[in-house]
Amino acid sequence: MRPSTLLTSTLALTTQAQLLPFLSQPSQTPALAQPANQNPMANPGIQLPPPSEPSDPPPTNGDVILSDILGTQRPITIFAGFTRDISSVLTRLSTASLNTTVLAPLNSAITSLPRKPWEDPRDGPNAYEGQDGEDRAQRNLRRFTEAHVVLASPWEEGVKSETMGGGRVWWERRGEKVVVMPGSVEVERVGGRVANGEVWVMKGVVNYAS
Ligand SMILES: *[C@@H]1O[C@H](CO)[C@@H](O)[C@H](O)[C@H]1NC(C)=O
């Protein structure tokens, strides 16, 4: 896969994932069942199916894990795509017994970077062509993504925690704001809290050049 197609394909994957009815099921099921109950005389002669009884209830929040929810949030779809491309990260976020805080940069934070996340200024010209180039781009993307995966949750203020990439990060309050250090990257909000951790939506990217 060429680096230039990497982003397109992850976005396509993300769109597909969003179409899965996973999170919309609880509200859809009763809504679909309603018209049949409201006015049984509206369609005389037509055998209406009995009101549906959800025999297979959606998982409670306690069963939901990070890999389930990452693709469901539009503002972070680009990063969510990266987490599916990088198998080490996908494995971590799919493991219910290991807690993680995912620092997910907004799409706008990624698209406004001076270079693509899989590009490294230390790589020479034409660095991402051919099989070697693809491998290099994939390694760089892995470094970027792993730098945003904190191996702790809950994650207390001021506690230095390791990332999958081997870096150390912590967070502080600055008045109303919460910033991830080093680099003072502002947290927009906690975008999700599930059984094996949290997704923090970030206004910028954490330093991944190492
Ligand atoms: C994992 O996260 C859950 C939910 O916040 C928490 O109850 C549990 O103590 C955490 N486990 C570890 C080892 O941090």
PDB file of C-alpha atoms and ligand atoms in Angstrom:
ATOM      1  CA  MET A   1       0.000   0.000   0.000  1.00  0.00           C
ATOM      2  CA  ARG A   2       1.383   3.379  -0.957  1.00  0.00           C
ATOM      3  CA  PRO A   3       1.582   5.957   1.804  1.00  0.00           C
ATOM      4  CA  SER A   4      -0.659   8.235  -0.225  1.00  0.00           C
ATOM      5  CA  THR A   5      -3.394   5.619  -0.249  1.00  0.00           C
ATOM      6  CA  LEU A   6      -2.994   4.835   3.433  1.00  0.00           C
ATOM      7  CA  LEU A   7      -5.146   7.704   4.582  1.00  0.00           C
ATOM      8  CA  THR A   8      -7.822   7.074   1.990  1.00  0.00           C
ATOM      9  CA  SER A   9      -8.124   3.449   2.946  1.00  0.00           C
ATOM     10  CA  THR A  10      -8.284   4.125   6.656  1.00  0.00           C
ATOM     11  CA  LEU A  11     -10.994   6.680   6.049  1.00  0.00           C
ATOM     12  CA  ALA A  12     -12.918   4.172   3.961  1.00  0.00           C
ATOM     13  CA  LEU A  13     -12.605   1.622   6.735  1.00  0.00           C
ATOM     14  CA  THR A  14     -13.816   4.150   9.245  1.00  0.00           C
ATOM     15  CA  THR A  15     -16.874   4.958   7.201  1.00  0.00           C
ATOM     16  CA  GLN A  16     -17.702   1.294   6.970  1.00  0.00           C
ATOM     17  CA  ALA A  17     -17.302   0.852  10.692  1.00  0.00           C
ATOM     18  CA  GLN A  18     -19.649   3.736  11.337  1.00  0.00           C
ATOM     19  CA  LEU A  19     -22.362   2.043   9.355  1.00  0.00           C
ATOM     20  CA  LEU A  20     -22.418  -0.856  11.767  1.00  0.00           C
ATOM     21  CA  PRO A  21     -25.632  -0.529  13.750  1.00  0.00           C
ATOM     22  CA  PHE A  22     -23.819  -1.337  16.977  1.00  0.00           C
ATOM     23  CA  LEU A  23     -24.508   1.858  18.902  1.00  0.00           C
ATOM     24  CA  SER A  24     -27.809   2.779  17.302  1.00  0.00           C
ATOM     25  CA  GLN A  25     -29.503  -0.542  18.006  1.00  0.00           C
ATOM     26  CA  PRO A  26     -31.023   0.268  21.395  1.00  0.00           C
ATOM     27  CA  SER A  27     -32.980   3.265  20.113  1.00  0.00           C
ATOM     28  CA  GLN A  28     -33.796   1.788  16.707  1.00  0.00           C
ATOM     29  CA  THR A  29     -35.422  -1.387  17.848  1.00  0.00           C
ATOM     30  CA  PRO A  30     -38.342   0.211  19.723  1.00  0.00           C
ATOM     31  CA  ALA A  31     -38.760   2.879  17.033  1.00  0.00           C
ATOM     32  CA  LEU A  32     -39.162   0.241  14.317  1.00  0.00           C
ATOM     33  CA  ALA A  33     -41.558  -1.792  16.384  1.00  0.00           C
ATOM     34  CA  GLN A  34     -43.826   1.128  17.168  1.00  0.00           C
ATOM     35  CA  PRO A  35     -45.827   1.650  13.965  1.00  0.00           C
ATOM     36  CA  ALA A  36     -47.086  -1.925  14.147  1.00  0.00           C
ATOM     37  CA  ASN A  37     -48.490  -1.286  17.621  1.00  0.00           C
ATOM     38  CA  GLN A  38     -49.876   2.194  17.159  1.00  0.00           C
ATOM     39  CA  ASN A  39     -52.797   1.452  14.884  1.00  0.00           C
ATOM     40  CA  PRO A  40     -53.458  -2.186  14.157  1.00  0.00           C
ATOM     41  CA  MET A  41     -56.446  -1.318  11.898  1.00  0.00           C
ATOM     42  CA  ALA A  42     -54.392   0.781   9.511  1.00  0.00           C
ATOM     43  CA  ASN A  43     -53.479  -2.146   7.302  1.00  0.00           C
ATOM     44  CA  PRO A  44     -56.431  -4.549   7.357  1.00  0.00           C
ATOM     45  CA  GLY A  45     -55.674  -7.948   5.960  1.00  0.00           C
ATOM     46  CA  ILE A  46     -51.957  -7.547   6.223  1.00  0.00           C
ATOM     47  CA  GLN A  47     -50.430  -9.867   8.750  1.00  0.00           C
ATOM     48  CA  LEU A  48     -48.136  -7.742  10.844  1.00  0.00           C
ATOM     49  CA  PRO A  49     -45.287  -9.433  12.606  1.00  0.00           C
ATOM     50  CA  PRO A  50     -45.579  -9.464  16.373  1.00  0.00           C
ATOM     51  CA  PRO A  51     -43.824  -6.618  18.140  1.00  0.00           C
ATOM     52  CA  SER A  52     -40.181  -7.495  18.211  1.00  0.00           C
ATOM     53  CA  GLU A  53     -38.770  -8.673  21.469  1.00  0.00           C
ATOM     54  CA  PRO A  54     -35.072  -7.919  21.495  1.00  0.00           C
ATOM     55  CA  SER A  55     -33.807 -11.398  22.305  1.00  0.00           C
ATOM     56  CA  ASP A  56     -30.224 -10.314  21.827  1.00  0.00           C
ATOM     57  CA  PRO A  57     -29.813  -7.101  23.816  1.00  0.00           C
ATOM     58  CA  PRO A  58     -26.877  -4.872  22.946  1.00  0.00           C
ATOM     59  CA  PRO A  59     -23.909  -5.179  25.275  1.00  0.00           C
ATOM     60  CA  THR A  60     -24.104  -3.112  28.410  1.00  0.00           C
ATOM     61  CA  ASN A  61     -21.510  -0.421  28.779  1.00  0.00           C
ATOM     62  CA  GLY A  62     -19.469  -2.739  30.965  1.00  0.00           C
ATOM     63  CA  ASP A  63     -18.746  -5.032  28.006  1.00  0.00           C
ATOM     64  CA  VAL A  64     -17.791  -2.310  25.570  1.00  0.00           C
ATOM     65  CA  ILE A  65     -14.074  -1.827  25.024  1.00  0.00           C
ATOM     66  CA  LEU A  66     -11.918   0.791  23.319  1.00  0.00           C
ATOM     67  CA  SER A  67     -11.707  -0.975  19.978  1.00  0.00           C
ATOM     68  CA  ASP A  68     -15.518  -0.888  19.801  1.00  0.00           C
ATOM     69  CA  ILE A  69     -15.925   2.843  20.295  1.00  0.00           C
ATOM     70  CA  LEU A  70     -12.945   4.420  18.548  1.00  0.00           C
ATOM     71  CA  GLY A  71     -14.453   4.285  15.079  1.00  0.00           C
ATOM     72  CA  THR A  72     -17.773   5.743  16.171  1.00  0.00           C
ATOM     73  CA  GLN A  73     -16.680   9.344  16.688  1.00  0.00           C
ATOM     74  CA  ARG A  74     -16.518  11.535  13.623  1.00  0.00           C
ATOM     75  CA  PRO A  75     -14.056  14.166  14.904  1.00  0.00           C
ATOM     76  CA  ILE A  76     -11.343  11.516  15.389  1.00  0.00           C
ATOM     77  CA  THR A  77     -11.909   9.171  12.446  1.00  0.00           C
ATOM     78  CA  ILE A  78      -8.424   9.626  10.994  1.00  0.00           C
ATOM     79  CA  PHE A  79      -6.692   8.556  14.182  1.00  0.00           C
ATOM     80  CA  ALA A  80      -9.206   5.753  14.673  1.00  0.00           C
ATOM     81  CA  GLY A  81      -8.174   4.464  11.245  1.00  0.00           C
ATOM     82  CA  PHE A  82      -4.522   4.459  12.301  1.00  0.00           C
ATOM     83  CA  THR A  83      -5.327   2.382  15.380  1.00  0.00           C
ATOM     84  CA  ARG A  84      -6.805  -0.277  13.107  1.00  0.00           C
ATOM     85  CA  ASP A  85      -3.843  -0.178  10.719  1.00  0.00           C
ATOM     86  CA  ILE A  86      -1.238  -0.665  13.440  1.00  0.00           C
ATOM     87  CA  SER A  87      -1.654  -4.194  14.720  1.00  0.00           C
ATOM     88  CA  SER A  88       0.204  -3.637  18.012  1.00  0.00           C
ATOM     89  CA  VAL A  89      -2.224  -0.848  18.883  1.00  0.00           C
ATOM     90  CA  LEU A  90      -5.289  -2.701  17.663  1.00  0.00           C
ATOM     91  CA  THR A  91      -4.299  -5.662  19.838  1.00  0.00           C
ATOM     92  CA  ARG A  92      -3.845  -3.468  22.895  1.00  0.00           C
ATOM     93  CA  LEU A  93      -7.189  -1.686  22.472  1.00  0.00           C
ATOM     94  CA  SER A  94      -8.943  -5.007  21.868  1.00  0.00           C
ATOM     95  CA  THR A  95      -7.607  -6.521  25.078  1.00  0.00           C
ATOM     96  CA  ALA A  96     -10.259  -6.192  27.757  1.00  0.00           C
ATOM     97  CA  SER A  97      -7.828  -6.985  30.592  1.00  0.00           C
ATOM     98  CA  LEU A  98      -5.392  -4.153  29.796  1.00  0.00           C
ATOM     99  CA  ASN A  99      -6.413  -0.559  30.499  1.00  0.00           C
ATOM    100  CA  THR A 100      -5.385   2.209  28.153  1.00  0.00           C
ATOM    101  CA  THR A 101      -5.893   5.953  27.743  1.00  0.00           C
ATOM    102  CA  VAL A 102      -6.052   6.789  24.052  1.00  0.00           C
ATOM    103  CA  LEU A 103      -4.989  10.334  23.192  1.00  0.00           C
ATOM    104  CA  ALA A 104      -6.899  10.744  19.953  1.00  0.00           C
ATOM    105  CA  PRO A 105      -6.043  13.923  18.033  1.00  0.00           C
ATOM    106  CA  LEU A 106      -8.879  15.646  16.213  1.00  0.00           C
ATOM    107  CA  ASN A 107      -8.918  15.119  12.443  1.00  0.00           C
ATOM    108  CA  SER A 108      -8.136  18.824  12.084  1.00  0.00           C
ATOM    109  CA  ALA A 109      -5.033  18.441  14.264  1.00  0.00           C
ATOM    110  CA  ILE A 110      -3.725  15.697  11.986  1.00  0.00           C
ATOM    111  CA  THR A 111      -4.558  17.373   8.687  1.00  0.00           C
ATOM    112  CA  SER A 112      -2.924  20.612   9.802  1.00  0.00           C
ATOM    113  CA  LEU A 113       0.405  18.948  10.617  1.00  0.00           C
ATOM    114  CA  PRO A 114       3.275  20.258   8.470  1.00  0.00           C
ATOM    115  CA  ARG A 115       3.744  16.723   7.140  1.00  0.00           C
ATOM    116  CA  LYS A 116       1.856  13.449   7.071  1.00  0.00           C
ATOM    117  CA  PRO A 117       2.117  11.368  10.252  1.00  0.00           C
ATOM    118  CA  TRP A 118       4.004   8.682   8.321  1.00  0.00           C
ATOM    119  CA  GLU A 119       6.568  11.154   6.983  1.00  0.00           C
ATOM    120  CA  ASP A 120       9.799  11.851   8.822  1.00  0.00           C
ATOM    121  CA  PRO A 121      12.000  14.772   7.788  1.00  0.00           C
ATOM    122  CA  ARG A 122      15.036  12.581   8.439  1.00  0.00           C
ATOM    123  CA  ASP A 123      13.969  10.256   5.650  1.00  0.00           C
ATOM    124  CA  GLY A 124      15.417  11.426   2.351  1.00  0.00           C
ATOM    125  CA  PRO A 125      13.608  12.319  -0.850  1.00  0.00           C
ATOM    126  CA  ASN A 126      11.482   9.563  -2.414  1.00  0.00           C
ATOM    127  CA  ALA A 127      11.712   7.800   0.940  1.00  0.00           C
ATOM    128  CA  TYR A 128       8.252   6.276   0.670  1.00  0.00           C
ATOM    129  CA  GLU A 129       8.455   4.687  -2.761  1.00  0.00           C
ATOM    130  CA  GLY A 130       8.679   0.979  -3.397  1.00  0.00           C
ATOM    131  CA  GLN A 131       8.334  -1.787  -0.846  1.00  0.00           C
ATOM    132  CA  ASP A 132      11.058  -0.332   1.396  1.00  0.00           C
ATOM    133  CA  GLY A 133       9.281   2.988   1.306  1.00  0.00           C
ATOM    134  CA  GLU A 134       5.976   1.459   2.283  1.00  0.00           C
ATOM    135  CA  ASP A 135       7.625  -0.331   5.176  1.00  0.00           C
ATOM    136  CA  ARG A 136       9.277   2.897   6.275  1.00  0.00           C
ATOM    137  CA  ALA A 137       5.984   4.779   6.138  1.00  0.00           C
ATOM    138  CA  GLN A 138       4.293   2.015   8.104  1.00  0.00           C
ATOM    139  CA  ARG A 139       7.022   2.169  10.787  1.00  0.00           C
ATOM    140  CA  ASN A 140       6.652   5.932  11.042  1.00  0.00           C
ATOM    141  CA  LEU A 141       2.881   5.668  11.316  1.00  0.00           C
ATOM    142  CA  ARG A 142       3.320   3.068  14.019  1.00  0.00           C
ATOM    143  CA  ARG A 143       5.594   5.413  15.971  1.00  0.00           C
ATOM    144  CA  PHE A 144       3.061   8.227  15.631  1.00  0.00           C
ATOM    145  CA  THR A 145       0.148   6.067  16.733  1.00  0.00           C
ATOM    146  CA  GLU A 146       1.937   4.312  19.599  1.00  0.00           C
ATOM    147  CA  ALA A 147       2.982   7.708  21.006  1.00  0.00           C
ATOM    148  CA  HIS A 148      -0.724   8.406  21.556  1.00  0.00           C
ATOM    149  CA  VAL A 149      -1.474   5.226  23.475  1.00  0.00           C
ATOM    150  CA  VAL A 150      -0.918   5.615  27.223  1.00  0.00           C
ATOM    151  CA  LEU A 151      -0.536   2.364  29.128  1.00  0.00           C
ATOM    152  CA  ALA A 152      -2.677   3.415  32.094  1.00  0.00           C
ATOM    153  CA  SER A 153      -6.317   4.082  32.953  1.00  0.00           C
ATOM    154  CA  PRO A 154      -7.452   5.547  35.234  1.00  0.00           C
ATOM    155  CA  TRP A 155      -4.603   8.025  34.768  1.00  0.00           C
ATOM    156  CA  GLU A 156      -4.121  10.388  37.681  1.00  0.00           C
ATOM    157  CA  GLU A 157      -3.026  13.997  37.339  1.00  0.00           C
ATOM    158  CA  GLY A 158       0.723  14.437  37.356  1.00  0.00           C
ATOM    159  CA  VAL A 159       1.491  10.741  37.083  1.00  0.00           C
ATOM    160  CA  LYS A 160       4.114   9.988  34.477  1.00  0.00           C
ATOM    161  CA  SER A 161       2.886   7.102  32.407  1.00  0.00           C
ATOM    162  CA  GLU A 162       4.532   5.203  29.634  1.00  0.00           C
ATOM    163  CA  THR A 163       3.176   5.186  26.109  1.00  0.00           C
ATOM    164  CA  MET A 164       3.300   2.194  23.788  1.00  0.00           C
ATOM    165  CA  GLY A 165       6.043   4.035  21.949  1.00  0.00           C
ATOM    166  CA  GLY A 166       8.189   4.158  25.084  1.00  0.00           C
ATOM    167  CA  GLY A 167       7.695   7.871  25.811  1.00  0.00           C
ATOM    168  CA  ARG A 168       6.588   9.293  29.152  1.00  0.00           C
ATOM    169  CA  VAL A 169       3.598  11.601  29.434  1.00  0.00           C
ATOM    170  CA  TRP A 170       1.591  13.179  32.215  1.00  0.00           C
ATOM    171  CA  TRP A 171      -1.207  15.720  32.450  1.00  0.00           C
ATOM    172  CA  GLU A 172      -1.880  18.938  34.340  1.00  0.00           C
ATOM    173  CA  ARG A 173      -4.699  21.392  34.896  1.00  0.00           C
ATOM    174  CA  ARG A 174      -4.190  24.922  33.591  1.00  0.00           C
ATOM    175  CA  GLY A 175      -7.129  26.889  34.869  1.00  0.00           C
ATOM    176  CA  GLU A 176     -10.113  25.476  32.992  1.00  0.00           C
ATOM    177  CA  LYS A 177      -7.928  23.482  30.663  1.00  0.00           C
ATOM    178  CA  VAL A 178      -6.288  20.095  30.869  1.00  0.00           C
ATOM    179  CA  VAL A 179      -3.014  19.669  29.010  1.00  0.00           C
ATOM    180  CA  VAL A 180      -0.899  16.615  28.292  1.00  0.00           C
ATOM    181  CA  MET A 181       2.787  17.091  28.929  1.00  0.00           C
ATOM    182  CA  PRO A 182       5.404  17.521  27.708  1.00  0.00           C
ATOM    183  CA  GLY A 183       4.254  19.847  24.985  1.00  0.00           C
ATOM    184  CA  SER A 184       1.113  21.209  26.710  1.00  0.00           C
ATOM    185  CA  VAL A 185      -1.258  19.551  24.251  1.00  0.00           C
ATOM    186  CA  GLU A 186      -4.771  20.559  25.208  1.00  0.00           C
ATOM    187  CA  VAL A 187      -7.428  17.954  25.880  1.00  0.00           C
ATOM    188  CA  GLU A 188     -10.732  18.970  24.304  1.00  0.00           C
ATOM    189  CA  ARG A 189     -12.822  16.479  26.258  1.00  0.00           C
ATOM    190  CA  VAL A 190     -13.050  12.880  27.345  1.00  0.00           C
ATOM    191  CA  GLY A 191     -14.702  11.339  24.325  1.00  0.00           C
ATOM    192  CA  GLY A 192     -15.448   7.949  25.805  1.00  0.00           C
ATOM    193  CA  ARG A 193     -15.101   5.850  28.925  1.00  0.00           C
ATOM    194  CA  VAL A 194     -15.419   2.069  28.606  1.00  0.00           C
ATOM    195  CA  ALA A 195     -14.364  -1.075  30.428  1.00  0.00           C
ATOM    196  CA  ASN A 196     -10.697  -1.037  29.396  1.00  0.00           C
ATOM    197  CA  GLY A 197     -10.028   2.678  29.356  1.00  0.00           C
ATOM    198  CA  GLU A 198     -10.787   6.129  28.024  1.00  0.00           C
ATOM    199  CA  VAL A 199     -10.557   8.093  24.799  1.00  0.00           C
ATOM    200  CA  TRP A 200      -9.351  11.652  25.226  1.00  0.00           C
ATOM    201  CA  VAL A 201      -9.999  13.930  22.287  1.00  0.00           C
ATOM    202  CA  MET A 202      -6.896  16.073  21.746  1.00  0.00           C
ATOM    203  CA  LYS A 203      -6.552  19.457  20.067  1.00  0.00           C
ATOM    204  CA  GLY A 204      -3.039  18.599  18.934  1.00  0.00           C
ATOM    205  CA  VAL A 205      -0.651  15.690  18.568  1.00  0.00           C
ATOM    206  CA  VAL A 206       1.836  14.588  21.189  1.00  0.00           C
ATOM    207  CA  ASN A 207       5.493  14.604  20.316  1.00  0.00           C
ATOM    208  CA  TYR A 208       6.266  11.465  18.374  1.00  0.00           C
ATOM    209  CA  ALA A 209       9.692  12.245  16.948  1.00  0.00           C
ATOM    210  CA  SER A 210      12.038   9.939  18.803  1.00  0.00           C
TER     211      SER A 210
HETATM  212  C1  LIG B   1      -9.119  -0.636  34.735  1.00  0.00           C
HETATM  213  O1  LIG B   1     -10.172   0.281  34.576  1.00  0.00           O
HETATM  214  C2  LIG B   1     -11.290  -0.009  35.414  1.00  0.00           C
HETATM  215  C3  LIG B   1     -12.386   0.973  35.031  1.00  0.00           C
HETATM  216  O2  LIG B   1     -11.966   2.293  35.243  1.00  0.00           O
HETATM  217  C4  LIG B   1     -10.898   0.072  36.865  1.00  0.00           C
HETATM  218  O3  LIG B   1     -11.986  -0.250  37.667  1.00  0.00           O
HETATM  219  C5  LIG B   1      -9.738  -0.874  37.124  1.00  0.00           C
HETATM  220  O4  LIG B   1      -9.287  -0.711  38.442  1.00  0.00           O
HETATM  221  C6  LIG B   1      -8.596  -0.595  36.157  1.00  0.00           C
HETATM  222  N1  LIG B   1      -7.546  -1.587  36.351  1.00  0.00           N
HETATM  223  C7  LIG B   1      -6.280  -1.231  36.458  1.00  0.00           C
HETATM  224  C8  LIG B   1      -5.312  -2.367  36.628  1.00  0.00           C
HETATM  225  O5  LIG B   1      -5.899  -0.084  36.418  1.00  0.00           O
END
